[in-house]
């Protein structure tokens, strides 16, 4: 089997509800210039990966990825993953571009196997609970209203992206705990809005409110800052979401005590191959690798590995619109078709 072509199909995706993650970060905008990366083979099977920032992907395919891939056996994913790192050395690839080809290659592999992807790469569970991952709403009342709807729908866990004001966010987290009671898993994501002193303040508030984890309170450049935070508080610190270098980097977060649980994902850790590496690395330390972000590749990854808890599902409106595929039990399953199942996905 050989790769015959690599193509990009650009399309505009309308963002249904404009949102932001916290004050200070740019908002979502109204339209995303997305792209399908498509890898064709001489056996008539094509694999696809969905990319944001389509024009940038088109440029990378035209200058680098087509040459890297055409003529090779698409099932030699480890070899091609290594080649992507060689391109990264020259290009300093955007973190979401590193594993894009790998996702399409795994789509091909699972189609060849005739199995849903998650059963090819591990196969741990057929469905997984989703948590409601909020965007940043205007007021505490709006957050509580959203939480009520999420719990009514069937979600068993909620994660907040709030304003990025450490005092206000800490108070919101405590108000939410008082509102929903002790049985619901609550998490808080700082979206890298804080320095170390503010992170310590938020961490102690979350600790008192019995949160499951504190996620990415600071940029992930300084492992030492995360080490000092994790040393000072009991609340589990979840880190390594946007740090570069996949498992090579996560290994340092782990051995330097800068994480109690780590992030893995298909789009920030080098596709399926990189996402699995991070998960298996963490498991060796009896640590969870929580899958960051939604979408089908991440859903397959979450259902393939034992050491993860939830699928992250965006809740982006005050009157909630639940992601298709999430049942009233709060769980979601990958499509039961060969490959990633892009066309079988609800949308
Ligand atoms: Mg996050």
Coordinates of C-alpha atoms and ligand atoms in Angstrom, one line a residue:
X1 CA 0.0 0.0 0.0
X2 CA 1.4 3.4 -1.0
X3 CA 0.3 7.0 -0.5
X4 CA -0.5 8.6 -3.9
X5 CA -1.5 12.1 -3.0
X6 CA -2.0 14.5 -0.1
X7 CA -4.7 17.1 -0.6
X8 CA -6.3 20.0 1.4
X9 CA -9.9 21.0 1.1
X10 CA -10.5 24.4 2.5
X11 CA -13.9 25.4 3.9
X12 CA -15.3 28.1 6.1
X13 CA -17.0 26.9 9.3
X14 CA -19.4 29.3 10.9
X15 CA -18.9 29.5 14.7
X16 CA -22.5 29.1 15.9
X17 CA -22.0 31.0 19.1
X18 CA -19.1 33.4 19.5
X19 CA -17.3 32.8 22.8
X20 CA -14.1 33.4 24.8
X21 CA -12.2 31.3 27.3
X22 CA -11.4 34.2 29.7
X23 CA -10.9 38.0 29.7
X24 CA -7.7 38.9 27.9
X25 CA -7.7 36.0 25.5
X26 CA -9.0 36.8 21.9
X27 CA -12.5 35.5 21.3
X28 CA -13.5 32.8 18.9
X29 CA -14.5 35.0 16.0
X30 CA -17.5 34.2 13.8
X31 CA -15.9 32.1 11.1
X32 CA -13.1 29.5 11.1
X33 CA -11.1 28.9 8.0
X34 CA -10.9 25.1 8.4
X35 CA -9.5 22.3 6.2
X36 CA -9.6 18.6 5.6
X37 CA -6.2 17.1 5.2
X38 CA -6.8 14.1 2.9
X39 CA -4.3 11.3 2.3
X40 CA -5.0 9.1 -0.8
X41 CA -3.7 5.6 -1.4
X42 CA -3.3 3.3 -4.3
X43 CA -5.8 0.9 -2.8
X44 CA -8.7 3.4 -2.9
X45 CA -8.7 4.1 0.8
X46 CA -8.3 7.7 1.9
X47 CA -7.7 9.0 5.4
X48 CA -8.8 12.4 6.7
X49 CA -8.0 14.8 9.5
X50 CA -9.8 18.0 10.3
X51 CA -7.8 21.1 10.8
X52 CA -8.3 24.6 11.9
X53 CA -6.3 27.4 10.2
X54 CA -6.8 25.9 6.7
X55 CA -4.5 28.3 4.7
X56 CA -1.6 27.5 7.0
X57 CA -2.2 23.8 6.6
X58 CA -2.4 24.2 2.8
X59 CA 1.0 25.9 2.9
X60 CA 2.6 23.2 5.0
X61 CA 1.2 20.5 2.7
X62 CA 2.4 22.2 -0.4
X63 CA 5.9 22.9 0.9
X64 CA 6.5 19.9 3.2
X65 CA 3.9 17.3 4.0
X66 CA 3.1 16.1 0.5
X67 CA 6.8 15.4 -0.2
X68 CA 7.1 13.7 3.2
X69 CA 4.2 11.3 2.6
X70 CA 3.8 10.5 -1.1
X71 CA 5.3 7.1 -2.1
X72 CA 5.4 5.8 1.5
X73 CA 3.4 3.0 3.0
X74 CA 0.7 4.7 5.1
X75 CA 0.8 2.0 7.7
X76 CA 4.4 2.9 8.7
X77 CA 3.1 5.5 11.1
X78 CA 6.0 5.5 13.5
X79 CA 8.5 6.2 10.7
X80 CA 6.3 9.0 9.3
X81 CA 5.8 10.4 12.9
X82 CA 9.6 10.6 13.1
X83 CA 9.7 12.4 9.8
X84 CA 7.2 15.0 11.1
X85 CA 9.6 15.8 13.9
X86 CA 12.3 16.4 11.3
X87 CA 10.1 18.9 9.6
X88 CA 9.3 20.4 13.0
X89 CA 13.0 21.1 13.5
X90 CA 13.0 23.2 10.4
X91 CA 9.6 24.8 10.5
X92 CA 8.8 24.9 14.3
X93 CA 5.4 23.6 13.3
X94 CA 2.3 25.0 15.1
X95 CA 1.6 22.5 17.8
X96 CA -1.7 21.5 16.1
X97 CA 0.0 20.7 12.8
X98 CA 2.5 18.2 14.1
X99 CA 0.1 15.2 14.3
X100 CA -2.3 16.1 11.6
X101 CA -1.0 13.6 9.0
X102 CA -0.7 11.0 11.8
X103 CA -4.5 11.3 12.4
X104 CA -5.3 10.7 8.7
X105 CA -2.8 7.8 8.6
X106 CA -4.6 6.2 11.6
X107 CA -7.9 6.7 9.8
X108 CA -6.5 4.7 6.9
X109 CA -5.1 2.0 9.3
X110 CA -8.4 1.5 11.0
X111 CA -10.2 1.3 7.7
X112 CA -7.8 -1.3 6.5
X113 CA -8.4 -3.2 9.8
X114 CA -12.2 -2.8 9.3
X115 CA -12.5 -1.5 12.9
X116 CA -13.4 1.7 14.7
X117 CA -10.1 3.5 15.5
X118 CA -10.4 3.1 19.3
X119 CA -10.5 -0.7 19.0
X120 CA -7.3 -0.6 16.9
X121 CA -5.3 1.6 19.2
X122 CA -6.3 0.1 22.4
X123 CA -9.9 -0.5 23.0
X124 CA -10.6 0.1 26.7
X125 CA -14.3 1.3 26.7
X126 CA -17.2 1.6 24.3
X127 CA -18.4 4.9 25.8
X128 CA -17.1 7.5 28.2
X129 CA -18.7 10.1 30.4
X130 CA -18.5 13.7 29.1
X131 CA -17.9 16.7 31.2
X132 CA -19.5 20.0 30.4
X133 CA -16.7 22.4 29.7
X134 CA -18.0 25.9 29.9
X135 CA -16.9 29.0 28.0
X136 CA -16.6 32.2 30.0
X137 CA -20.1 33.6 30.8
X138 CA -20.8 37.1 32.1
X139 CA -22.0 36.5 35.6
X140 CA -22.1 33.9 38.4
X141 CA -25.8 33.6 37.9
X142 CA -25.3 32.6 34.3
X143 CA -22.7 30.0 35.3
X144 CA -25.1 28.5 37.9
X145 CA -27.9 28.5 35.4
X146 CA -25.8 26.7 32.9
X147 CA -24.7 24.2 35.6
X148 CA -28.4 23.5 36.5
X149 CA -29.2 22.7 32.8
X150 CA -26.1 20.5 32.4
X151 CA -27.0 18.4 35.5
X152 CA -30.6 18.2 34.4
X153 CA -29.5 16.9 31.0
X154 CA -27.4 14.2 32.5
X155 CA -23.8 15.5 32.8
X156 CA -22.1 14.3 36.0
X157 CA -19.2 16.7 35.8
X158 CA -18.6 20.4 35.0
X159 CA -15.4 22.3 34.3
X160 CA -15.3 26.1 34.4
X161 CA -13.4 28.5 32.2
X162 CA -14.0 31.7 34.0
X163 CA -12.8 35.3 33.9
X164 CA -9.1 35.1 34.8
X165 CA -9.5 37.3 37.9
X166 CA -8.1 35.1 40.6
X167 CA -10.3 36.4 43.4
X168 CA -13.5 36.4 41.4
X169 CA -12.8 33.0 39.9
X170 CA -12.0 31.4 43.3
X171 CA -15.3 32.8 44.6
X172 CA -17.2 31.5 41.6
X173 CA -15.7 28.0 42.1
X174 CA -16.8 28.0 45.7
X175 CA -20.3 29.3 44.8
X176 CA -20.7 26.6 42.2
X177 CA -19.7 23.9 44.7
X178 CA -22.3 25.2 47.2
X179 CA -24.9 25.3 44.4
X180 CA -24.4 21.7 43.1
X181 CA -23.5 19.9 46.3
X182 CA -20.8 17.4 47.0
X183 CA -21.5 14.6 44.6
X184 CA -20.6 16.3 41.3
X185 CA -17.1 16.3 39.9
X186 CA -16.0 19.9 39.4
X187 CA -12.9 21.1 37.7
X188 CA -11.4 24.5 36.9
X189 CA -9.3 25.6 34.0
X190 CA -7.2 28.7 34.3
X191 CA -6.4 28.9 30.6
X192 CA -2.9 30.1 31.7
X193 CA -4.3 33.4 33.1
X194 CA -2.3 33.6 36.3
X195 CA 1.1 33.9 37.8
X196 CA 2.4 31.7 40.6
X197 CA 1.0 33.8 43.5
X198 CA -2.5 33.9 41.9
X199 CA -2.3 30.2 41.1
X200 CA -1.7 29.4 44.7
X201 CA -4.7 31.5 45.8
X202 CA -7.0 29.8 43.3
X203 CA -5.6 26.4 44.2
X204 CA -6.3 26.8 47.9
X205 CA -9.9 27.9 47.2
X206 CA -10.4 24.9 44.9
X207 CA -8.9 22.6 47.5
X208 CA -11.4 23.8 50.1
X209 CA -14.2 23.3 47.6
X210 CA -13.1 19.7 46.9
X211 CA -12.4 20.2 43.1
X212 CA -11.1 17.3 41.1
X213 CA -8.3 19.2 39.5
X214 CA -6.8 22.7 38.8
X215 CA -5.9 22.9 35.2
X216 CA -3.2 25.0 33.4
X217 CA -3.3 28.1 35.7
X218 CA 0.0 29.4 34.2
X219 CA 1.7 29.2 30.8
X220 CA 3.6 26.0 30.7
X221 CA 7.0 27.4 29.9
X222 CA 8.3 27.0 33.5
X223 CA 8.3 23.5 34.9
X224 CA 9.8 24.9 38.0
X225 CA 6.8 27.2 38.6
X226 CA 4.5 24.2 38.3
X227 CA 6.7 22.2 40.6
X228 CA 6.4 25.0 43.3
X229 CA 2.7 25.1 42.9
X230 CA 2.2 21.4 43.1
X231 CA 4.4 21.2 46.1
X232 CA 2.5 23.9 48.0
X233 CA -1.1 22.6 47.6
X234 CA -3.0 19.3 47.8
X235 CA -5.4 19.9 44.9
X236 CA -4.3 17.8 42.0
X237 CA -2.5 20.0 39.4
X238 CA -3.3 19.1 35.7
X239 CA -0.6 20.4 33.4
X240 CA 1.1 19.9 30.0
X241 CA -1.8 20.9 27.8
X242 CA -0.1 23.3 25.4
X243 CA 3.6 22.6 26.2
X244 CA 5.6 21.6 23.1
X245 CA 7.3 18.2 22.7
X246 CA 4.7 15.6 23.3
X247 CA 5.9 12.8 25.6
X248 CA 9.5 14.1 25.7
X249 CA 8.2 17.2 27.5
X250 CA 5.5 15.5 29.6
X251 CA 8.2 13.2 31.0
X252 CA 9.9 16.2 32.6
X253 CA 6.6 17.5 34.0
X254 CA 6.2 14.1 35.7
X255 CA 9.6 13.4 37.0
X256 CA 10.0 16.9 38.3
X257 CA 6.8 16.7 40.3
X258 CA 5.2 19.5 38.2
X259 CA 2.0 17.5 37.5
X260 CA -0.4 15.3 39.5
X261 CA -2.1 14.4 36.3
X262 CA -1.2 15.4 32.7
X263 CA -2.9 16.5 29.5
X264 CA -2.9 14.4 26.4
X265 CA -4.7 15.0 23.1
X266 CA -4.5 14.2 19.4
X267 CA -4.2 17.8 18.4
X268 CA -1.6 19.2 20.8
X269 CA 0.5 16.0 21.4
X270 CA 1.2 14.8 17.9
X271 CA -1.9 13.0 16.7
X272 CA -2.9 9.5 17.8
X273 CA 0.7 8.3 18.0
X274 CA 1.7 11.1 20.3
X275 CA -1.5 11.1 22.3
X276 CA -1.0 7.4 23.1
X277 CA 2.7 7.9 24.0
X278 CA 1.7 10.5 26.6
X279 CA -1.0 8.3 28.0
X280 CA 1.2 5.3 28.3
X281 CA 4.0 7.3 29.8
X282 CA 1.7 8.7 32.5
X283 CA 0.3 5.2 33.2
X284 CA 3.8 4.0 34.1
X285 CA 3.6 6.5 37.0
X286 CA 0.1 5.5 37.9
X287 CA -1.0 8.9 36.7
X288 CA -4.0 9.9 34.6
X289 CA -3.7 11.4 31.2
X290 CA -6.8 13.5 30.8
X291 CA -7.8 14.0 27.1
X292 CA -7.9 17.6 26.2
X293 CA -10.6 18.9 23.8
X294 CA -13.4 17.4 21.9
X295 CA -13.8 15.9 18.4
X296 CA -13.7 12.4 17.1
X297 CA -9.9 11.7 17.2
X298 CA -9.9 12.7 20.9
X299 CA -13.0 10.6 21.6
X300 CA -11.3 7.6 20.1
X301 CA -8.2 8.3 22.1
X302 CA -10.3 8.6 25.3
X303 CA -12.0 5.2 24.7
X304 CA -8.7 3.5 23.9
X305 CA -6.8 4.2 27.1
X306 CA -7.5 3.2 30.7
X307 CA -6.0 6.1 32.6
X308 CA -8.5 8.9 31.6
X309 CA -11.8 9.9 33.1
X310 CA -13.8 12.1 30.8
X311 CA -14.4 13.4 27.3
X312 CA -14.4 17.2 27.2
X313 CA -17.5 18.7 25.6
X314 CA -17.9 22.4 25.0
X315 CA -20.9 24.2 26.5
X316 CA -20.9 27.6 24.8
X317 CA -24.3 29.1 25.4
X318 CA -26.3 30.3 28.4
X319 CA -29.2 28.3 27.2
X320 CA -27.2 25.2 26.6
X321 CA -26.9 23.3 23.3
X322 CA -25.6 19.8 24.1
X323 CA -23.1 18.3 21.7
X324 CA -24.7 15.7 19.5
X325 CA -23.9 12.1 20.5
X326 CA -24.0 12.8 24.3
X327 CA -26.8 10.8 25.8
X328 CA -29.0 11.6 28.8
X329 CA -26.6 9.4 30.8
X330 CA -23.9 12.0 30.1
X331 CA -21.9 9.5 28.0
X332 CA -20.7 9.5 24.4
X333 CA -19.5 6.7 22.1
X334 CA -17.2 6.8 19.0
X335 CA -19.0 5.9 15.7
X336 CA -19.1 2.1 15.3
X337 CA -17.8 2.1 11.8
X338 CA -14.3 1.4 10.4
X339 CA -11.8 4.3 10.8
X340 CA -12.4 7.5 12.6
X341 CA -16.0 7.6 11.2
X342 CA -16.0 11.2 10.1
X343 CA -19.1 10.7 8.0
X344 CA -20.9 8.7 10.7
X345 CA -20.4 11.5 13.2
X346 CA -23.4 13.5 14.3
X347 CA -23.1 17.1 13.3
Ligands
LIG1 MG1 -7.6 23.2 29.1

